[in-house]
Amino acid sequence: MSLQLVAGHQARVAPAVPFASETQSLSSLFSRQPVERIAAGAAVFWEGDQANHIFEVVEGTLRALRILSDGRRIIIGFLRPGDLLGVSLKDHYLYTVEAITPVELRRFSRHRFESESARAPHLKEQLFSRLCDEMAAAQDQMVLLSRRSADEKVAGFLLMMVRDQRENRRPVVELPMTRLDVADYLGLTIETVSRTITKLAGNGASRRSGVTRSPS
Amino acid sequence: MSLQLVAGHQARVAPAVPFASETQSLSSLFSRQPVERIAAGAAVFWEGDQANHIFEVVEGTLRALRILSDGRRIIIGFLRPGDLLGVSLKDHYLYTVEAITPVELRRFSRHRFESESARAPHLKEQLFSRLCDEMAAAQDQMVLLSRRSADEKVAGFLLMMVRDQRENRRPVVELPMTRLDVADYLGLTIETVSRTITKLAGNGASRRSGVTRSPS
DNA sequence: CGGGCGTTTGATCGGGGTCAAGGCCGGTGG
DNA sequence: CCACCGGCCTTGACCCCGATCAAACGCCCG
């Protein structure tokens, strides 16, 4: 489903990608790797797997999630082109990553990345910087989860989506993920998410446009 | 206030401090710095300040927090001896840090740390590892905030406290922070925190013991 | 055409927020 | 020494937001 945000033009300035030149060199490292394709719904890796690889998203959208012992599901975040997966010094991945849409990504073995970055310390620097960004995002998410009302959560989520998709000029935000994904990301139920979106549309804050579901 | 947890002995094994030998060398870097004393209630630095220093907590308890524009307060986490403050490559601190009890800490200028770690890359390695631990903790916190009931939150918080204070054999957990701190950490109100603790005591899960308030 | 999945919408319930009152303790000043 | 005050905590009454239970719709696909 896509949704046209009347408030789209009010979106804050996107946080600048730091060190465009350095990011260049980090992604250039990946650009030599072959592109792998993942089908929608398939997992890239699972929480607890040996963390042997780092990935860069080339195309598509993914979800990072954890399942609690009692079945409750938490979406840690959504990954989009340019994002890195599996950046951690832990031996095991902290969460499962699944493709929402068909995905293209490039893989780098951690072992090889270590040796590469040993020769070029600025690579490790960039990784560090990425991790700090992710840390800041995690803290913002904690604020969102602990202190925002359902309305604020959903509106904030839509504005985040619109910010990430700035490249297309129209204030139309595509939501490749399901309501369940959004709900598990915001700490709400699918019913509340659906109701809130409907309410925002009623307020004139946004308007629904066509449905374009991707095949499961 | 302190609180005796009957369930204390059930606390899980504390997540091992990784690389005891490396931690040694990292803290040995700090050990050459003079100890600074901070009064209870005083701030070490503020959200948005130039991030010019890294700190190591020697003694006492601190809170890391952010204030939303509308006054809502979020406790990101509590800091205890051995923890590092201000570890981030960002130019500005992401949150305010205040002393809860009287605190002792050692300071290291970021500039100097950079040059030190340039000569000894394993130092950067350790910092990286710390950041990953913090990342994992942040994700656990997100799970806590989004999907746990008030009972689970408070019980989980008390168990965390008991784990951190394992050194004293008695299953008594000291809570240096106020109810407001706990509430803002768990995404609850002080009334709910208070009620829940009372209920846990009634269930026999815990028992209240003496009140030892530190002077403001 | 029928079945399944994702979504929307409605009705009801309950956990936790809100408002309010009172208790406990330490500090302070008469 | 005691009365007062101000923080912090506890407890009670009430209410509302969002969860839960339930039903129906739209779209895709067999």
Short mmCIF file of C-alpha atoms in Angstrom, two decimals, chain B:
data_model
loop_
_atom_site.label_atom_id
_atom_site.label_comp_id
_atom_site.label_asym_id
_atom_site.label_seq_id
_atom_site.Cartn_x
_atom_site.Cartn_y
_atom_site.Cartn_z
CA MET B 1 15.42 2.14 49.23
CA SER B 2 16.69 -1.40 49.13
CA LEU B 3 14.72 -4.46 48.25
CA GLN B 4 15.39 -8.07 49.02
CA LEU B 5 14.74 -10.32 46.06
CA VAL B 6 13.73 -13.84 46.98
CA ALA B 7 14.30 -14.67 43.33
CA GLY B 8 17.80 -13.27 43.53
CA HIS B 9 19.55 -16.61 43.38
CA GLN B 10 17.74 -17.36 40.12
CA ALA B 11 19.43 -14.50 38.35
CA ARG B 12 21.07 -15.62 35.15
CA VAL B 13 24.80 -15.77 34.73
CA ALA B 14 26.07 -12.27 34.18
CA PRO B 15 27.15 -11.68 30.57
CA ALA B 16 30.88 -12.17 30.76
CA VAL B 17 33.02 -9.10 30.41
CA PRO B 18 34.71 -9.88 27.08
CA PHE B 19 38.47 -10.13 26.87
CA ALA B 20 39.42 -9.63 30.50
CA SER B 21 43.02 -9.10 29.47
CA GLU B 22 42.13 -6.43 26.94
CA THR B 23 39.78 -4.71 29.31
CA GLN B 24 42.74 -4.60 31.60
CA SER B 25 44.80 -2.62 29.14
CA LEU B 26 41.96 -0.27 28.31
CA SER B 27 41.27 0.60 31.92
CA SER B 28 45.00 0.77 32.57
CA LEU B 29 45.02 3.62 30.09
CA PHE B 30 42.54 5.43 32.30
CA SER B 31 44.21 4.44 35.54
CA ARG B 32 46.98 6.93 34.88
CA GLN B 33 44.47 9.75 34.89
CA PRO B 34 43.56 11.58 38.11
CA VAL B 35 40.25 10.77 39.77
CA GLU B 36 37.60 13.49 39.57
CA ARG B 37 34.73 13.73 42.00
CA ILE B 38 31.20 14.70 40.99
CA ALA B 39 28.52 15.59 43.53
CA ALA B 40 25.21 13.72 43.52
CA GLY B 41 22.79 15.38 41.13
CA ALA B 42 25.47 17.19 39.16
CA ALA B 43 25.86 16.67 35.40
CA VAL B 44 29.02 15.28 33.81
CA PHE B 45 28.02 16.60 30.39
CA TRP B 46 24.88 17.60 28.52
CA GLU B 47 23.22 16.28 25.42
CA GLY B 48 24.54 18.32 22.53
CA ASP B 49 27.83 19.33 24.20
CA GLN B 50 30.99 19.05 22.17
CA ALA B 51 32.12 15.47 22.76
CA ASN B 52 35.68 16.24 23.78
CA HIS B 53 36.22 13.63 26.47
CA ILE B 54 35.72 9.97 27.27
CA PHE B 55 35.13 8.98 30.89
CA GLU B 56 35.48 5.81 32.90
CA VAL B 57 33.32 5.38 35.97
CA VAL B 58 35.38 4.48 39.05
CA GLU B 59 32.74 4.68 41.75
CA GLY B 60 29.05 5.52 42.06
CA THR B 61 25.99 5.39 39.83
CA LEU B 62 24.96 7.76 37.02
CA ARG B 63 22.01 8.13 34.68
CA ALA B 64 22.11 8.82 30.95
CA LEU B 65 19.00 10.66 29.83
CA ARG B 66 17.34 12.72 27.14
CA ILE B 67 14.62 15.31 27.47
CA LEU B 68 11.99 15.63 24.75
CA SER B 69 10.89 19.03 23.58
CA ASP B 70 7.59 18.66 25.44
CA GLY B 71 9.31 17.82 28.72
CA ARG B 72 8.99 14.07 28.67
CA ARG B 73 12.12 12.49 30.08
CA ILE B 74 13.77 9.24 28.97
CA ILE B 75 16.48 7.41 30.89
CA ILE B 76 18.69 5.72 28.31
CA GLY B 77 20.53 3.70 30.92
CA PHE B 78 22.34 3.63 34.23
CA LEU B 79 26.13 3.69 34.47
CA ARG B 80 28.15 1.82 37.09
CA PRO B 81 31.85 1.38 37.91
CA GLY B 82 33.75 0.05 34.91
CA ASP B 83 31.37 1.58 32.38
CA LEU B 84 32.57 4.06 29.78
CA LEU B 85 30.86 7.38 29.03
CA GLY B 86 30.83 9.31 25.79
CA VAL B 87 32.02 6.49 23.56
CA SER B 88 30.91 7.63 20.16
CA LEU B 89 32.46 9.12 17.08
CA LYS B 90 29.79 11.77 16.98
CA ASP B 91 30.89 15.36 17.42
CA HIS B 92 28.32 15.91 20.15
CA TYR B 93 27.14 13.80 23.06
CA LEU B 94 23.91 11.99 22.37
CA TYR B 95 22.57 12.32 25.90
CA THR B 96 23.01 14.05 29.23
CA VAL B 97 24.80 12.19 32.02
CA GLU B 98 24.10 13.07 35.66
CA ALA B 99 25.49 11.62 38.88
CA ILE B 100 22.87 9.90 41.03
CA THR B 101 25.18 9.17 43.94
CA PRO B 102 28.50 10.94 44.55
CA VAL B 103 30.68 9.74 41.69
CA GLU B 104 34.36 9.25 40.95
CA LEU B 105 35.56 9.05 37.38
CA ARG B 106 38.64 9.39 35.20
CA ARG B 107 38.75 11.58 32.13
CA PHE B 108 40.55 11.12 28.84
CA SER B 109 40.51 13.67 26.04
CA ARG B 110 39.17 12.27 22.83
CA HIS B 111 42.05 13.86 20.96
CA ARG B 112 44.59 12.11 23.10
CA PHE B 113 42.68 8.86 22.97
CA GLU B 114 42.76 9.02 19.17
CA SER B 115 46.53 9.35 19.10
CA GLU B 116 46.99 6.64 21.72
CA SER B 117 44.76 4.22 19.87
CA ALA B 118 46.49 5.01 16.59
CA ARG B 119 49.65 3.53 18.07
CA ALA B 120 47.84 0.64 19.76
CA PRO B 121 45.05 -0.58 17.47
CA HIS B 122 43.83 -3.15 20.00
CA LEU B 123 42.56 -0.23 22.07
CA LYS B 124 40.23 0.77 19.26
CA GLU B 125 39.28 -2.85 19.03
CA GLN B 126 38.17 -2.86 22.65
CA LEU B 127 36.23 0.34 22.22
CA PHE B 128 34.50 -1.23 19.26
CA SER B 129 33.66 -4.26 21.34
CA ARG B 130 32.22 -2.08 24.08
CA LEU B 131 30.08 -0.27 21.55
CA CYS B 132 28.76 -3.58 20.27
CA ASP B 133 27.83 -4.62 23.79
CA GLU B 134 26.04 -1.32 24.24
CA MET B 135 24.25 -1.90 20.96
CA ALA B 136 23.06 -5.30 22.09
CA ALA B 137 21.89 -3.79 25.37
CA ALA B 138 20.00 -1.07 23.51
CA GLN B 139 18.18 -3.69 21.47
CA ASP B 140 17.25 -5.64 24.57
CA GLN B 141 15.92 -2.41 26.00
CA MET B 142 13.81 -1.88 22.89
CA VAL B 143 12.32 -5.32 23.38
CA LEU B 144 11.64 -4.48 27.00
CA LEU B 145 9.95 -1.19 26.19
CA SER B 146 7.80 -2.34 23.32
CA ARG B 147 6.51 -5.72 24.38
CA ARG B 148 6.65 -6.17 28.14
CA SER B 149 3.90 -5.59 30.68
CA ALA B 150 4.51 -3.37 33.68
CA ASP B 151 5.06 -6.44 35.86
CA GLU B 152 7.62 -7.88 33.49
CA LYS B 153 9.39 -4.55 33.18
CA VAL B 154 9.77 -4.00 36.90
CA ALA B 155 10.69 -7.60 37.67
CA GLY B 156 13.21 -7.59 34.85
CA PHE B 157 14.66 -4.34 36.08
CA LEU B 158 15.12 -5.69 39.61
CA LEU B 159 16.77 -8.84 38.30
CA MET B 160 19.12 -6.70 36.22
CA MET B 161 20.01 -4.70 39.31
CA VAL B 162 20.67 -7.85 41.29
CA ARG B 163 22.91 -9.16 38.52
CA ASP B 164 24.94 -5.97 38.48
CA GLN B 165 25.43 -6.10 42.24
CA ARG B 166 26.43 -9.73 42.44
CA GLU B 167 29.57 -8.90 44.38
CA ASN B 168 27.69 -8.67 47.67
CA ARG B 169 26.51 -12.18 48.44
CA ARG B 170 23.23 -11.24 50.03
CA PRO B 171 20.29 -11.11 47.61
CA VAL B 172 19.62 -7.51 48.52
CA VAL B 173 19.49 -4.97 45.76
CA GLU B 174 20.21 -1.34 46.47
CA LEU B 175 18.32 1.10 44.28
CA PRO B 176 20.22 4.37 44.37
CA MET B 177 17.96 5.94 41.77
CA THR B 178 14.54 7.42 42.49
CA ARG B 179 11.21 5.97 41.41
CA LEU B 180 11.08 8.66 38.76
CA ASP B 181 14.36 7.41 37.30
CA VAL B 182 13.08 3.84 37.20
CA ALA B 183 9.79 4.95 35.66
CA ASP B 184 11.50 6.98 32.94
CA TYR B 185 13.80 4.03 32.25
CA LEU B 186 10.96 1.52 31.88
CA GLY B 187 8.49 3.79 30.14
CA LEU B 188 6.06 3.78 33.07
CA THR B 189 4.80 6.26 35.66
CA ILE B 190 6.06 6.47 39.21
CA GLU B 191 2.68 5.31 40.49
CA THR B 192 2.78 2.16 38.40
CA VAL B 193 6.35 1.39 39.43
CA SER B 194 5.45 1.84 43.07
CA ARG B 195 2.31 -0.27 42.80
CA THR B 196 4.11 -3.03 40.95
CA ILE B 197 6.91 -3.25 43.48
CA THR B 198 4.31 -3.46 46.23
CA LYS B 199 2.53 -6.22 44.35
CA LEU B 200 5.75 -8.21 43.83
CA ALA B 201 6.40 -7.95 47.54
CA GLY B 202 2.87 -9.23 48.21
CA ASN B 203 3.40 -12.19 45.89
CA GLY B 204 6.40 -13.19 47.93
CA ALA B 205 8.66 -12.57 44.98
CA SER B 206 10.47 -9.93 46.95
CA ARG B 207 10.49 -8.21 50.28
CA ARG B 208 11.13 -4.63 51.19
CA SER B 209 13.93 -3.89 53.60
CA GLY B 210 15.21 -0.68 55.10
CA VAL B 211 15.12 2.69 53.48
CA THR B 212 18.47 4.34 53.01
CA ARG B 213 17.99 7.55 51.17
CA SER B 214 21.07 9.44 50.21
CA PRO B 215 21.08 13.11 51.10
CA SER B 216 20.09 15.31 48.19
#
